[in-house]
Amino acid sequence: DTEVTQTPKHLVMGMTNKKSLKCEQHMGHRAMYWYKQKAKKPPELMFVYSYEKLSINESVPSRFSPECPNSSLLNLHLHALQPEDSALYLCASSQDLSGNYNEQFFGPGTRLTVL
Amino acid sequence: AQSVTQLGSHVSVSEGALVLLRCNYSSSVPPYLFWYVQYPNQGLQLLLKYTSAATLVKGINGFEAEFKKSETSFHLTKPSAHMSDAAEYFCAVSGLQGAQKLVFGQGTRLTINP
């Protein structure tokens, strides 16, 4: 299985809602990532998990809360988002963070709209 | 600052014509290089990668790229464009800022004219 899956595919939420995005991989990868991608822009790194521990937080607002319950799962909890947070949220995984080689496998993304 | 530059935010070619998408990186040591493709409303799919083996790398869908250290370039080519190649293409580099980060170029939108 060489796939990264993400659910839901689309999500519409109000600014007072709490929702979660889910990402799953069964490739035995030990590094997992969340990216935010606005239209016509490259993905922007948000968080990196290595061996289920948070390795990088790119100064992301606290209304985004990541969680890695096990080596195959990555969640992104959303609360009190703003309309400007509307974007495509991409999950990715890679074997690990050793060395400088970092081939990442991306999921299809969750299209988030904040009303 | 170390970076990746994709020349041309939009490239348009005719069906059957050569595709050339340009990527240059700034680094004092050869990094690891990738080309990803993104179709509308989808995630990123790896086209090919350079990992310091052969300098000419063949990828999926008939694409290839050549690593040129002297020019710090990793341009993507395809001899004959197909309508299905219309997409956004991102060049990316790892090793410039540690293993944790892929540094992406700004992307090039490829349009194919019938």
CSV table of C-alpha atoms in Angstrom, one decimal:
chain,number,residue,atom,x,y,z
A,1,ASP,CA,0.0,0.0,0.0
A,2,THR,CA,1.7,3.2,-1.2
A,3,GLU,CA,-1.2,5.5,-0.5
A,4,VAL,CA,-1.9,8.4,1.9
A,5,THR,CA,-5.6,8.8,2.5
A,6,GLN,CA,-7.3,11.9,3.9
A,7,THR,CA,-10.8,12.4,5.1
A,8,PRO,CA,-13.1,14.2,4.6
A,9,LYS,CA,-12.5,15.3,1.0
A,10,HIS,CA,-14.5,18.5,1.5
A,11,LEU,CA,-15.4,20.4,4.7
A,12,VAL,CA,-17.4,23.5,5.2
A,13,MET,CA,-17.5,24.9,8.7
A,14,GLY,CA,-18.5,28.0,10.6
A,15,MET,CA,-16.1,30.1,12.6
A,16,THR,CA,-17.4,28.7,15.9
A,17,ASN,CA,-17.3,25.1,14.9
A,18,LYS,CA,-14.8,22.4,16.0
A,19,LYS,CA,-13.9,19.8,13.3
A,20,SER,CA,-11.0,17.5,12.6
A,21,LEU,CA,-9.1,16.4,9.5
A,22,LYS,CA,-7.8,12.8,9.4
A,23,CYS,CA,-4.8,11.4,7.6
A,24,GLU,CA,-3.7,7.7,7.4
A,25,GLN,CA,-0.8,5.8,5.8
A,26,HIS,CA,0.2,2.2,5.9
A,27,MET,CA,3.7,2.4,4.4
A,28,GLY,CA,5.5,2.1,7.7
A,29,HIS,CA,6.6,5.8,7.4
A,30,ARG,CA,7.7,7.4,10.7
A,31,ALA,CA,7.5,11.1,9.6
A,32,MET,CA,4.2,12.8,8.8
A,33,TYR,CA,3.4,16.3,7.7
A,34,TRP,CA,0.6,18.8,7.5
A,35,TYR,CA,0.6,21.5,4.7
A,36,LYS,CA,-1.7,24.3,3.9
A,37,GLN,CA,-2.1,25.2,0.2
A,38,LYS,CA,-3.8,28.4,-1.1
A,39,ALA,CA,-4.8,28.7,-4.7
A,40,LYS,CA,-2.0,29.0,-7.2
A,41,LYS,CA,0.6,28.7,-4.5
A,42,PRO,CA,3.0,25.9,-3.4
A,43,PRO,CA,2.2,24.0,-0.2
A,44,GLU,CA,3.2,25.7,3.0
A,45,LEU,CA,4.6,23.5,5.8
A,46,MET,CA,2.6,23.6,9.0
A,47,PHE,CA,3.7,20.7,11.2
A,48,VAL,CA,6.1,17.8,11.1
A,49,TYR,CA,5.8,14.7,13.3
A,50,SER,CA,8.7,12.2,13.7
A,51,TYR,CA,8.1,8.9,15.5
A,52,GLU,CA,4.8,10.3,16.8
A,53,LYS,CA,6.4,13.4,18.4
A,54,LEU,CA,6.0,16.9,17.1
A,55,SER,CA,9.2,17.9,15.5
A,56,ILE,CA,8.4,21.2,13.7
A,57,ASN,CA,5.6,23.7,14.3
A,58,GLU,CA,6.0,26.5,11.7
A,59,SER,CA,4.5,29.2,14.0
A,60,VAL,CA,1.0,28.0,13.2
A,61,PRO,CA,-1.9,29.7,15.2
A,62,SER,CA,-3.2,27.7,18.1
A,63,ARG,CA,-6.6,27.3,16.4
A,64,PHE,CA,-4.9,24.5,14.5
A,65,SER,CA,-4.0,21.6,16.8
A,66,PRO,CA,-2.2,18.5,15.4
A,67,GLU,CA,-2.3,15.1,17.0
A,68,CYS,CA,-0.4,11.9,16.1
A,69,PRO,CA,-2.2,9.0,18.0
A,70,ASN,CA,0.0,6.3,16.4
A,71,SER,CA,2.5,5.9,13.6
A,72,SER,CA,-0.2,5.5,10.9
A,73,LEU,CA,-2.5,8.3,11.9
A,74,LEU,CA,-2.3,12.0,11.9
A,75,ASN,CA,-5.1,14.4,12.8
A,76,LEU,CA,-5.6,18.1,12.6
A,77,HIS,CA,-8.1,19.6,15.0
A,78,LEU,CA,-9.7,22.8,14.0
A,79,HIS,CA,-11.4,25.4,16.3
A,80,ALA,CA,-12.5,29.0,15.8
A,81,LEU,CA,-11.1,29.2,12.3
A,82,GLN,CA,-11.1,32.4,10.2
A,83,PRO,CA,-12.3,32.7,6.6
A,84,GLU,CA,-8.7,33.2,5.5
A,85,ASP,CA,-8.0,29.7,6.8
A,86,SER,CA,-10.0,28.3,3.8
A,87,ALA,CA,-7.5,26.3,1.7
A,88,LEU,CA,-6.5,22.8,0.6
A,89,TYR,CA,-4.9,20.9,3.5
A,90,LEU,CA,-2.5,18.3,2.5
A,91,CYS,CA,-1.0,15.5,4.5
A,92,ALA,CA,2.2,13.8,3.6
A,93,SER,CA,4.5,11.1,4.9
A,94,SER,CA,8.1,10.0,4.4
A,95,GLN,CA,10.2,7.2,5.6
A,96,ASP,CA,11.9,9.1,8.4
A,97,LEU,CA,14.0,12.3,8.9
A,98,SER,CA,17.4,10.7,8.8
A,99,GLY,CA,19.9,12.2,6.4
A,100,ASN,CA,18.9,14.9,4.0
A,101,TYR,CA,16.8,12.8,1.6
A,102,ASN,CA,13.1,13.5,2.1
A,103,GLU,CA,10.8,11.9,-0.5
A,104,GLN,CA,7.3,12.8,0.7
A,105,PHE,CA,4.1,11.0,-0.4
A,106,PHE,CA,1.1,13.2,-0.5
A,107,GLY,CA,-2.6,12.6,0.2
A,108,PRO,CA,-5.4,14.0,-2.0
A,109,GLY,CA,-6.1,16.8,0.4
A,110,THR,CA,-9.1,18.2,2.3
A,111,ARG,CA,-10.7,21.2,0.7
A,112,LEU,CA,-11.7,23.4,3.7
A,113,THR,CA,-14.1,26.3,3.5
A,114,VAL,CA,-14.6,28.5,6.5
A,115,LEU,CA,-17.8,30.6,6.5
B,1,ALA,CA,18.8,32.4,1.5
B,2,GLN,CA,18.7,29.0,-0.1
B,3,SER,CA,15.8,28.7,-2.5
B,4,VAL,CA,14.3,27.0,-5.5
B,5,THR,CA,13.3,29.1,-8.5
B,6,GLN,CA,10.9,28.0,-11.3
B,7,LEU,CA,11.2,30.3,-14.3
B,8,GLY,CA,7.8,31.0,-15.8
B,9,SER,CA,4.7,30.8,-13.7
B,10,HIS,CA,2.7,29.7,-16.8
B,11,VAL,CA,3.9,27.8,-19.8
B,12,SER,CA,1.7,27.0,-22.8
B,13,VAL,CA,2.6,24.5,-25.5
B,14,SER,CA,0.8,22.8,-28.4
B,15,GLU,CA,-0.2,19.2,-28.2
B,16,GLY,CA,2.7,17.1,-29.5
B,17,ALA,CA,5.3,19.9,-28.8
B,18,LEU,CA,8.3,19.7,-26.5
B,19,VAL,CA,7.6,20.6,-22.9
B,20,LEU,CA,10.4,22.4,-20.9
B,21,LEU,CA,9.8,23.5,-17.4
B,22,ARG,CA,12.7,25.2,-15.7
B,23,CYS,CA,14.0,24.8,-12.1
B,24,ASN,CA,17.1,26.3,-10.5
B,25,TYR,CA,18.2,25.8,-7.0
B,26,SER,CA,20.7,27.7,-4.8
B,27,SER,CA,22.9,25.4,-2.7
B,28,SER,CA,26.6,25.0,-2.0
B,29,VAL,CA,26.2,21.2,-2.1
B,30,PRO,CA,24.1,19.1,-4.4
B,31,PRO,CA,20.8,18.6,-2.8
B,32,TYR,CA,18.1,16.0,-3.4
B,33,LEU,CA,15.7,17.2,-6.1
B,34,PHE,CA,12.1,16.3,-7.0
B,35,TRP,CA,9.4,17.2,-9.5
B,36,TYR,CA,5.8,16.9,-8.4
B,37,VAL,CA,2.7,17.3,-10.4
B,38,GLN,CA,-0.7,18.5,-9.1
B,39,TYR,CA,-3.9,18.1,-11.1
B,40,PRO,CA,-6.8,20.3,-10.2
B,41,ASN,CA,-8.3,19.7,-6.8
B,42,GLN,CA,-5.8,16.8,-6.1
B,43,GLY,CA,-2.7,16.2,-4.0
B,44,LEU,CA,0.8,16.2,-5.2
B,45,GLN,CA,2.1,13.2,-7.2
B,46,LEU,CA,5.9,12.5,-7.5
B,47,LEU,CA,7.0,12.6,-11.2
B,48,LEU,CA,10.7,11.9,-10.6
B,49,LYS,CA,13.6,12.4,-8.2
B,50,TYR,CA,17.3,13.0,-8.3
B,51,THR,CA,19.3,11.3,-5.6
B,52,SER,CA,22.9,11.7,-6.8
B,53,ALA,CA,22.9,8.6,-9.0
B,54,ALA,CA,22.4,9.2,-12.7
B,55,THR,CA,22.2,12.8,-13.7
B,56,LEU,CA,19.5,12.1,-16.3
B,57,VAL,CA,16.4,10.9,-14.4
B,58,LYS,CA,13.4,9.3,-16.0
B,59,GLY,CA,10.0,9.6,-14.4
B,60,ILE,CA,6.4,8.7,-15.0
B,61,ASN,CA,4.2,9.7,-17.9
B,62,GLY,CA,7.2,10.2,-20.3
B,63,PHE,CA,8.9,13.0,-18.3
B,64,GLU,CA,12.6,13.3,-17.6
B,65,ALA,CA,14.9,15.8,-16.0
B,66,GLU,CA,18.6,16.4,-16.1
B,67,PHE,CA,20.7,17.5,-13.1
B,68,LYS,CA,23.3,20.0,-14.1
B,69,LYS,CA,25.6,20.9,-11.2
B,70,SER,CA,27.4,23.6,-13.2
B,71,GLU,CA,24.1,25.4,-13.9
B,72,THR,CA,22.4,24.4,-10.6
B,73,SER,CA,19.5,23.4,-12.7
B,74,PHE,CA,17.0,20.5,-12.8
B,75,HIS,CA,14.8,21.2,-15.8
B,76,LEU,CA,11.9,19.0,-16.6
B,77,THR,CA,11.2,17.9,-20.2
B,78,LYS,CA,8.8,15.8,-22.2
B,79,PRO,CA,9.4,15.3,-25.9
B,80,SER,CA,5.7,15.4,-26.9
B,81,ALA,CA,3.0,17.0,-24.9
B,82,HIS,CA,-0.4,15.4,-24.3
B,83,MET,CA,-3.6,17.1,-23.3
B,84,SER,CA,-3.5,15.1,-20.0
B,85,ASP,CA,-0.3,16.8,-19.0
B,86,ALA,CA,-2.1,20.1,-18.2
B,87,ALA,CA,-1.5,20.6,-14.5
B,88,GLU,CA,0.6,22.5,-12.0
B,89,TYR,CA,4.2,21.4,-11.6
B,90,PHE,CA,6.4,22.0,-8.6
B,91,CYS,CA,10.1,21.6,-8.3
B,92,ALA,CA,11.3,20.8,-4.8
B,93,VAL,CA,14.5,20.3,-2.9
B,94,SER,CA,15.4,18.6,0.3
B,95,GLY,CA,18.6,18.9,2.2
B,96,LEU,CA,18.8,22.7,2.0
B,97,GLN,CA,17.2,23.2,5.4
B,98,GLY,CA,17.6,19.9,7.0
B,99,ALA,CA,15.8,16.6,6.3
B,100,GLN,CA,12.5,17.8,7.7
B,101,LYS,CA,11.8,20.3,5.0
B,102,LEU,CA,11.0,20.2,1.3
B,103,VAL,CA,11.6,23.6,-0.2
B,104,PHE,CA,9.1,24.1,-3.1
B,105,GLY,CA,9.4,26.4,-6.1
B,106,GLN,CA,6.4,28.7,-6.8
B,107,GLY,CA,5.1,26.3,-9.4
B,108,THR,CA,4.5,26.4,-13.1
B,109,ARG,CA,1.1,26.0,-14.7
B,110,LEU,CA,1.3,24.0,-17.9
B,111,THR,CA,-1.4,24.5,-20.5
B,112,ILE,CA,-1.7,22.3,-23.6
B,113,ASN,CA,-3.3,23.8,-26.7
B,114,PRO,CA,-5.1,21.4,-29.1
